[in-house]
């Protein structure tokens, strides 16, 4: 079990498969990209699967989310999914992607055992997409979403970040589009995880802003805490249902008290919080032929020291040195 001093138990593992990405989103990284991890620093496919097996069989993990960077850039992603699906007990598996590679991989991922996907899409306007991501790939994401839905990787969740002056007027249009295409839309407040450290609290579009905009066109009925559980998204029924919309308000409505997540970076570090300033190294133990129980012990210790909250509400908050692309959301 992965328990901390506040009694929270981690059952959800986020695994970053790579720090690389084929977009350059303005809220994530600079236009020129970042200094990527060297191949010797990255976990191998076998090492990733071994750590997930330890987490599932010894530490009580029941859900695995593959992230990046962009996880579909990892050549062995389908094989990793297939091997994790064969574990006993079998964890629920999902993948967070920018969608560009989904058209060619969705069917294979489903056949390998992936349960569902989260796809990032911040705008319905190709010109705004190009401005936000610095790439002209909007239609590829739309095609990827359709491929995921057709392959049965459902519910297909669409993650959207609204940025002032760019796409902050699109919330109602995005929700109408998601309802039409049977996607579950989730708005995410912009978080201080950009490589440039340019995030400003006073400049972000808040959950309150988003909900006010949506209510100009839709009737939203809150699901409530019982339905939410430990999920990061607060959800509302749209016009009485069955469609839902979610808002992840990490900054203005933190949900740290119910957090059940642990994170493994692409280079084998454990992060007990998305906003942590410290990490615990598993790669060294792994490559020193440490037995599974020793690796599990190090992991338990890393989670035991988890702080009560993210610290976002503290004026002295320090932004993590790693950008989102190398942490895994």
Short mmCIF file of C-alpha atoms in Angstrom, two decimals:
data_model
loop_
_atom_site.label_atom_id
_atom_site.label_comp_id
_atom_site.label_asym_id
_atom_site.label_seq_id
_atom_site.Cartn_x
_atom_site.Cartn_y
_atom_site.Cartn_z
CA UNK A 1 0.00 0.00 0.00
CA UNK A 2 1.16 3.56 -0.77
CA UNK A 3 -0.09 5.57 2.19
CA UNK A 4 1.02 8.97 3.45
CA UNK A 5 1.01 10.56 6.89
CA UNK A 6 -2.40 12.14 6.19
CA UNK A 7 -4.03 8.77 5.54
CA UNK A 8 -4.33 9.17 1.76
CA UNK A 9 -3.77 5.99 -0.23
CA UNK A 10 -2.38 6.16 -3.77
CA UNK A 11 -4.09 3.75 -6.16
CA UNK A 12 -3.60 5.71 -9.40
CA UNK A 13 -0.17 5.64 -11.10
CA UNK A 14 0.75 8.18 -13.80
CA UNK A 15 3.62 6.93 -15.99
CA UNK A 16 5.50 9.34 -18.25
CA UNK A 17 6.77 7.34 -21.26
CA UNK A 18 8.82 10.20 -22.74
CA UNK A 19 9.55 13.85 -22.16
CA UNK A 20 9.39 14.59 -25.90
CA UNK A 21 6.44 16.17 -27.67
CA UNK A 22 5.57 17.04 -31.26
CA UNK A 23 3.71 20.22 -30.28
CA UNK A 24 5.08 23.38 -28.67
CA UNK A 25 2.11 24.60 -26.62
CA UNK A 26 2.71 28.09 -25.30
CA UNK A 27 1.66 27.12 -21.74
CA UNK A 28 4.05 24.16 -21.66
CA UNK A 29 7.34 24.84 -23.43
CA UNK A 30 9.25 27.39 -25.52
CA UNK A 31 9.06 27.40 -29.31
CA UNK A 32 12.55 25.91 -29.68
CA UNK A 33 11.65 22.98 -27.45
CA UNK A 34 13.61 21.75 -24.43
CA UNK A 35 16.76 19.84 -23.64
CA UNK A 36 15.40 16.30 -23.94
CA UNK A 37 16.49 13.43 -21.74
CA UNK A 38 19.27 11.29 -23.16
CA UNK A 39 18.45 7.72 -24.11
CA UNK A 40 20.61 6.23 -21.29
CA UNK A 41 18.58 8.25 -18.78
CA UNK A 42 15.22 6.97 -20.00
CA UNK A 43 13.68 3.84 -18.57
CA UNK A 44 13.59 0.94 -21.02
CA UNK A 45 10.32 -0.79 -21.87
CA UNK A 46 11.28 -3.69 -19.60
CA UNK A 47 12.08 -1.31 -16.73
CA UNK A 48 8.75 0.51 -17.10
CA UNK A 49 6.80 -2.74 -17.09
CA UNK A 50 8.73 -4.04 -14.07
CA UNK A 51 8.01 -0.89 -12.03
CA UNK A 52 4.33 -1.00 -12.98
CA UNK A 53 4.21 -4.68 -11.98
CA UNK A 54 5.71 -3.82 -8.58
CA UNK A 55 3.16 -1.04 -8.17
CA UNK A 56 0.23 -3.28 -9.10
CA UNK A 57 1.20 -6.50 -7.32
CA UNK A 58 2.87 -5.08 -4.19
CA UNK A 59 1.65 -1.51 -3.69
CA UNK A 60 -2.08 -1.57 -4.43
CA UNK A 61 -2.14 0.37 -7.70
CA UNK A 62 -5.39 -0.28 -9.57
CA UNK A 63 -5.22 2.37 -12.32
CA UNK A 64 -2.37 3.23 -14.69
CA UNK A 65 -2.33 6.36 -16.88
CA UNK A 66 0.33 6.62 -19.59
CA UNK A 67 1.44 10.19 -20.19
CA UNK A 68 4.37 12.17 -21.58
CA UNK A 69 5.43 14.48 -23.09
CA UNK A 70 3.53 12.79 -25.87
CA UNK A 71 3.32 9.06 -25.05
CA UNK A 72 2.53 8.03 -28.62
CA UNK A 73 6.06 9.11 -29.57
CA UNK A 74 7.34 6.13 -27.56
CA UNK A 75 8.01 3.36 -30.13
CA UNK A 76 7.14 0.59 -27.67
CA UNK A 77 3.91 2.05 -26.31
CA UNK A 78 1.60 -0.64 -27.72
CA UNK A 79 3.82 -3.40 -26.38
CA UNK A 80 3.98 -1.78 -22.94
CA UNK A 81 0.18 -1.56 -22.82
CA UNK A 82 -0.14 -5.22 -23.86
CA UNK A 83 2.28 -6.38 -21.16
CA UNK A 84 0.60 -4.33 -18.43
CA UNK A 85 -2.79 -5.68 -19.51
CA UNK A 86 -1.47 -9.18 -18.80
CA UNK A 87 -0.67 -8.40 -15.15
CA UNK A 88 -2.65 -10.01 -12.35
CA UNK A 89 -4.58 -8.19 -11.05
CA UNK A 90 -5.13 -6.26 -14.26
CA UNK A 91 -5.16 -2.48 -13.71
CA UNK A 92 -7.47 -0.11 -15.55
CA UNK A 93 -5.39 1.64 -18.23
CA UNK A 94 -5.77 4.99 -19.92
CA UNK A 95 -3.54 7.31 -21.93
CA UNK A 96 -3.28 11.09 -22.17
CA UNK A 97 -2.26 12.29 -25.63
CA UNK A 98 -2.30 15.32 -27.90
CA UNK A 99 -4.13 13.11 -30.39
CA UNK A 100 -1.83 13.57 -33.37
CA UNK A 101 -0.80 9.91 -33.46
CA UNK A 102 -4.15 8.39 -32.55
CA UNK A 103 -5.47 7.84 -36.05
CA UNK A 104 -2.72 5.29 -36.70
CA UNK A 105 -2.54 3.74 -33.22
CA UNK A 106 -6.05 3.76 -31.71
CA UNK A 107 -7.09 0.31 -32.97
CA UNK A 108 -3.77 -1.26 -31.93
CA UNK A 109 -3.93 0.30 -28.47
CA UNK A 110 -7.46 -1.00 -27.97
CA UNK A 111 -6.44 -4.49 -29.11
CA UNK A 112 -3.48 -4.36 -26.70
CA UNK A 113 -5.82 -3.69 -23.78
CA UNK A 114 -6.01 0.08 -23.34
CA UNK A 115 -9.37 1.07 -21.86
CA UNK A 116 -9.70 4.73 -22.82
CA UNK A 117 -7.93 7.97 -23.77
CA UNK A 118 -7.79 11.62 -22.76
CA UNK A 119 -7.04 13.93 -25.69
CA UNK A 120 -5.84 17.52 -25.37
CA UNK A 121 -7.65 19.99 -27.63
CA UNK A 122 -7.91 23.64 -26.64
CA UNK A 123 -9.78 25.13 -29.59
CA UNK A 124 -12.10 24.39 -32.50
CA UNK A 125 -10.40 27.01 -34.66
CA UNK A 126 -7.41 25.80 -36.70
CA UNK A 127 -5.77 29.24 -36.70
CA UNK A 128 -5.97 29.49 -32.90
CA UNK A 129 -4.66 25.92 -32.62
CA UNK A 130 -1.64 26.91 -34.68
CA UNK A 131 -1.03 29.95 -32.46
CA UNK A 132 -1.35 27.92 -29.24
CA UNK A 133 0.69 24.89 -30.32
CA UNK A 134 2.98 26.49 -32.95
CA UNK A 135 2.05 23.59 -35.25
CA UNK A 136 -0.59 23.24 -37.99
CA UNK A 137 -2.00 19.88 -36.83
CA UNK A 138 -5.59 20.66 -35.83
CA UNK A 139 -7.17 18.28 -38.34
CA UNK A 140 -4.89 15.45 -37.19
CA UNK A 141 -6.20 15.82 -33.63
CA UNK A 142 -9.83 15.81 -34.85
CA UNK A 143 -9.10 12.64 -36.86
CA UNK A 144 -7.40 11.08 -33.85
CA UNK A 145 -10.43 11.74 -31.66
CA UNK A 146 -12.72 10.09 -34.20
CA UNK A 147 -10.38 7.08 -34.44
CA UNK A 148 -10.34 6.68 -30.65
CA UNK A 149 -14.13 6.79 -30.45
CA UNK A 150 -14.49 4.32 -33.34
CA UNK A 151 -11.96 1.95 -31.73
CA UNK A 152 -13.96 1.89 -28.48
CA UNK A 153 -11.46 3.79 -26.31
CA UNK A 154 -14.39 5.31 -24.47
CA UNK A 155 -15.36 7.48 -22.81
CA UNK A 156 -13.13 9.72 -24.91
CA UNK A 157 -12.29 12.67 -22.68
CA UNK A 158 -11.16 15.97 -24.18
CA UNK A 159 -8.93 18.17 -22.04
CA UNK A 160 -9.03 21.91 -22.70
CA UNK A 161 -7.00 24.81 -21.29
CA UNK A 162 -8.42 28.28 -21.88
CA UNK A 163 -5.97 31.14 -22.36
CA UNK A 164 -6.89 34.84 -22.06
CA UNK A 165 -7.19 36.57 -25.41
CA UNK A 166 -6.81 33.37 -27.43
CA UNK A 167 -9.57 30.85 -26.78
CA UNK A 168 -11.27 32.06 -23.59
CA UNK A 169 -14.45 32.79 -25.57
CA UNK A 170 -14.81 29.20 -26.84
CA UNK A 171 -16.12 27.33 -23.79
CA UNK A 172 -19.79 27.10 -24.91
CA UNK A 173 -18.84 26.18 -28.49
CA UNK A 174 -16.45 23.49 -27.27
CA UNK A 175 -19.12 21.98 -25.04
CA UNK A 176 -21.73 21.98 -27.81
CA UNK A 177 -19.22 20.25 -30.10
CA UNK A 178 -18.31 17.66 -27.44
CA UNK A 179 -21.97 16.84 -26.82
CA UNK A 180 -22.58 16.47 -30.56
CA UNK A 181 -19.66 14.04 -30.98
CA UNK A 182 -20.19 12.15 -27.70
CA UNK A 183 -16.93 13.26 -26.06
CA UNK A 184 -16.64 14.19 -22.39
CA UNK A 185 -15.16 17.69 -22.15
CA UNK A 186 -12.99 18.73 -19.21
CA UNK A 187 -11.64 22.22 -18.75
CA UNK A 188 -8.35 22.49 -16.85
CA UNK A 189 -7.15 25.66 -15.18
CA UNK A 190 -3.73 26.64 -16.48
CA UNK A 191 -1.15 25.44 -13.95
CA UNK A 192 2.34 26.73 -13.13
CA UNK A 193 4.19 23.98 -15.01
CA UNK A 194 5.51 25.85 -18.04
CA UNK A 195 9.21 25.62 -18.82
CA UNK A 196 9.47 29.40 -19.17
CA UNK A 197 8.05 29.99 -15.66
CA UNK A 198 5.82 32.65 -17.16
CA UNK A 199 2.60 31.59 -15.40
CA UNK A 200 0.73 34.40 -13.66
CA UNK A 201 -2.13 33.67 -11.25
CA UNK A 202 -3.86 36.95 -12.10
CA UNK A 203 -3.85 36.15 -15.82
CA UNK A 204 -5.46 32.72 -15.76
CA UNK A 205 -9.01 31.77 -16.74
CA UNK A 206 -10.54 30.37 -13.56
CA UNK A 207 -13.11 27.64 -12.97
CA UNK A 208 -15.58 30.39 -12.05
CA UNK A 209 -14.98 32.13 -15.36
CA UNK A 210 -15.48 28.89 -17.27
CA UNK A 211 -18.72 27.95 -15.52
CA UNK A 212 -20.15 31.44 -15.96
CA UNK A 213 -19.44 31.24 -19.68
CA UNK A 214 -20.98 27.78 -20.04
CA UNK A 215 -24.14 28.85 -18.21
CA UNK A 216 -24.86 31.45 -20.86
CA UNK A 217 -25.94 28.54 -23.07
CA UNK A 218 -26.42 25.45 -20.91
CA UNK A 219 -28.11 24.40 -17.68
CA UNK A 220 -25.49 22.75 -15.47
CA UNK A 221 -26.43 20.47 -12.58
CA UNK A 222 -23.59 19.57 -10.22
CA UNK A 223 -23.06 15.85 -9.66
CA UNK A 224 -21.79 16.24 -6.11
CA UNK A 225 -18.99 14.89 -3.96
CA UNK A 226 -20.27 11.31 -3.80
CA UNK A 227 -20.08 10.94 -7.57
CA UNK A 228 -16.70 12.69 -7.75
CA UNK A 229 -14.80 10.54 -5.27
CA UNK A 230 -11.05 11.16 -5.67
CA UNK A 231 -11.32 12.32 -9.29
CA UNK A 232 -9.69 15.70 -9.99
CA UNK A 233 -12.62 16.95 -12.06
CA UNK A 234 -15.80 18.42 -10.61
CA UNK A 235 -18.56 17.37 -13.01
CA UNK A 236 -21.90 18.78 -14.08
CA UNK A 237 -24.76 17.25 -16.03
CA UNK A 238 -25.39 19.25 -19.20
CA UNK A 239 -29.05 20.20 -19.69
CA UNK A 240 -30.13 17.35 -17.43
CA UNK A 241 -27.79 14.75 -18.96
CA UNK A 242 -26.66 12.25 -20.00
CA UNK A 243 -23.69 14.31 -21.17
CA UNK A 244 -21.32 15.76 -18.59
CA UNK A 245 -18.71 18.48 -18.44
CA UNK A 246 -15.87 18.61 -15.97
CA UNK A 247 -13.65 21.33 -14.55
CA UNK A 248 -10.26 20.59 -12.97
CA UNK A 249 -9.58 23.62 -10.78
CA UNK A 250 -6.14 22.78 -9.42
CA UNK A 251 -5.40 26.42 -8.63
CA UNK A 252 -8.65 27.94 -7.34
CA UNK A 253 -10.38 24.80 -5.95
CA UNK A 254 -7.57 22.42 -4.95
CA UNK A 255 -8.50 18.82 -4.19
CA UNK A 256 -5.33 17.67 -2.45
CA UNK A 257 -7.19 16.11 0.49
CA UNK A 258 -8.61 13.43 -1.81
CA UNK A 259 -5.51 12.88 -3.98
CA UNK A 260 -4.83 9.22 -4.79
CA UNK A 261 -2.01 9.65 -7.35
CA UNK A 262 1.66 8.78 -7.58
CA UNK A 263 3.84 9.69 -10.56
CA UNK A 264 6.73 7.96 -12.32
CA UNK A 265 8.82 10.13 -14.65
CA UNK A 266 10.34 8.87 -17.89
CA UNK A 267 13.77 8.71 -16.21
CA UNK A 268 12.60 6.67 -13.25
CA UNK A 269 11.88 9.25 -10.54
CA UNK A 270 8.89 9.12 -8.22
CA UNK A 271 6.96 12.34 -7.66
CA UNK A 272 4.36 12.27 -4.89
CA UNK A 273 2.74 15.49 -6.19
CA UNK A 274 2.51 17.19 -9.57
CA UNK A 275 3.94 20.33 -7.94
CA UNK A 276 6.63 18.60 -5.87
CA UNK A 277 10.08 20.17 -5.76
CA UNK A 278 11.73 16.88 -4.78
CA UNK A 279 11.84 13.44 -6.38
CA UNK A 280 12.84 9.93 -5.29
CA UNK A 281 15.11 7.89 -7.56
CA UNK A 282 13.97 4.37 -8.46
CA UNK A 283 16.15 4.00 -11.56
CA UNK A 284 19.38 3.57 -9.60
CA UNK A 285 17.91 0.78 -7.47
CA UNK A 286 16.41 -0.81 -10.57
CA UNK A 287 19.74 -0.83 -12.40
CA UNK A 288 21.61 -2.03 -9.31
CA UNK A 289 19.60 -5.28 -9.37
CA UNK A 290 17.67 -4.39 -6.24
CA UNK A 291 14.90 -6.91 -5.50
CA UNK A 292 11.28 -5.92 -6.02
CA UNK A 293 10.64 -5.56 -2.29
CA UNK A 294 13.48 -3.06 -1.92
CA UNK A 295 12.12 -0.96 -4.78
CA UNK A 296 8.66 -1.15 -3.21
CA UNK A 297 10.16 -0.01 0.13
CA UNK A 298 11.76 3.06 -1.49
CA UNK A 299 8.46 3.85 -3.22
CA UNK A 300 6.49 3.55 0.02
CA UNK A 301 8.92 5.89 1.76
CA UNK A 302 8.60 8.44 -1.05
CA UNK A 303 4.83 8.51 -0.68
CA UNK A 304 4.90 8.56 3.12
CA UNK A 305 6.46 12.03 2.99
CA UNK A 306 3.79 13.55 0.75
CA UNK A 307 2.77 17.04 1.85
CA UNK A 308 -0.77 18.00 2.80
CA UNK A 309 -1.24 20.19 -0.27
CA UNK A 310 0.36 21.44 -3.45
CA UNK A 311 1.38 24.76 -1.93
CA UNK A 312 -0.28 26.74 -4.71
CA UNK A 313 -2.11 28.85 -2.14
CA UNK A 314 1.16 29.83 -0.44
CA UNK A 315 2.67 33.19 -1.53
CA UNK A 316 6.12 31.56 -1.34
CA UNK A 317 5.13 28.78 -3.78
CA UNK A 318 8.07 27.55 -5.84
CA UNK A 319 7.29 26.31 -9.33
CA UNK A 320 8.72 22.81 -10.00
CA UNK A 321 12.03 22.84 -11.87
CA UNK A 322 10.68 20.27 -14.34
CA UNK A 323 8.14 21.43 -16.92
CA UNK A 324 4.91 19.50 -17.52
CA UNK A 325 6.42 17.67 -20.51
CA UNK A 326 8.82 15.72 -18.31
CA UNK A 327 6.54 15.19 -15.30
CA UNK A 328 3.51 13.53 -16.82
CA UNK A 329 0.13 15.02 -15.98
#
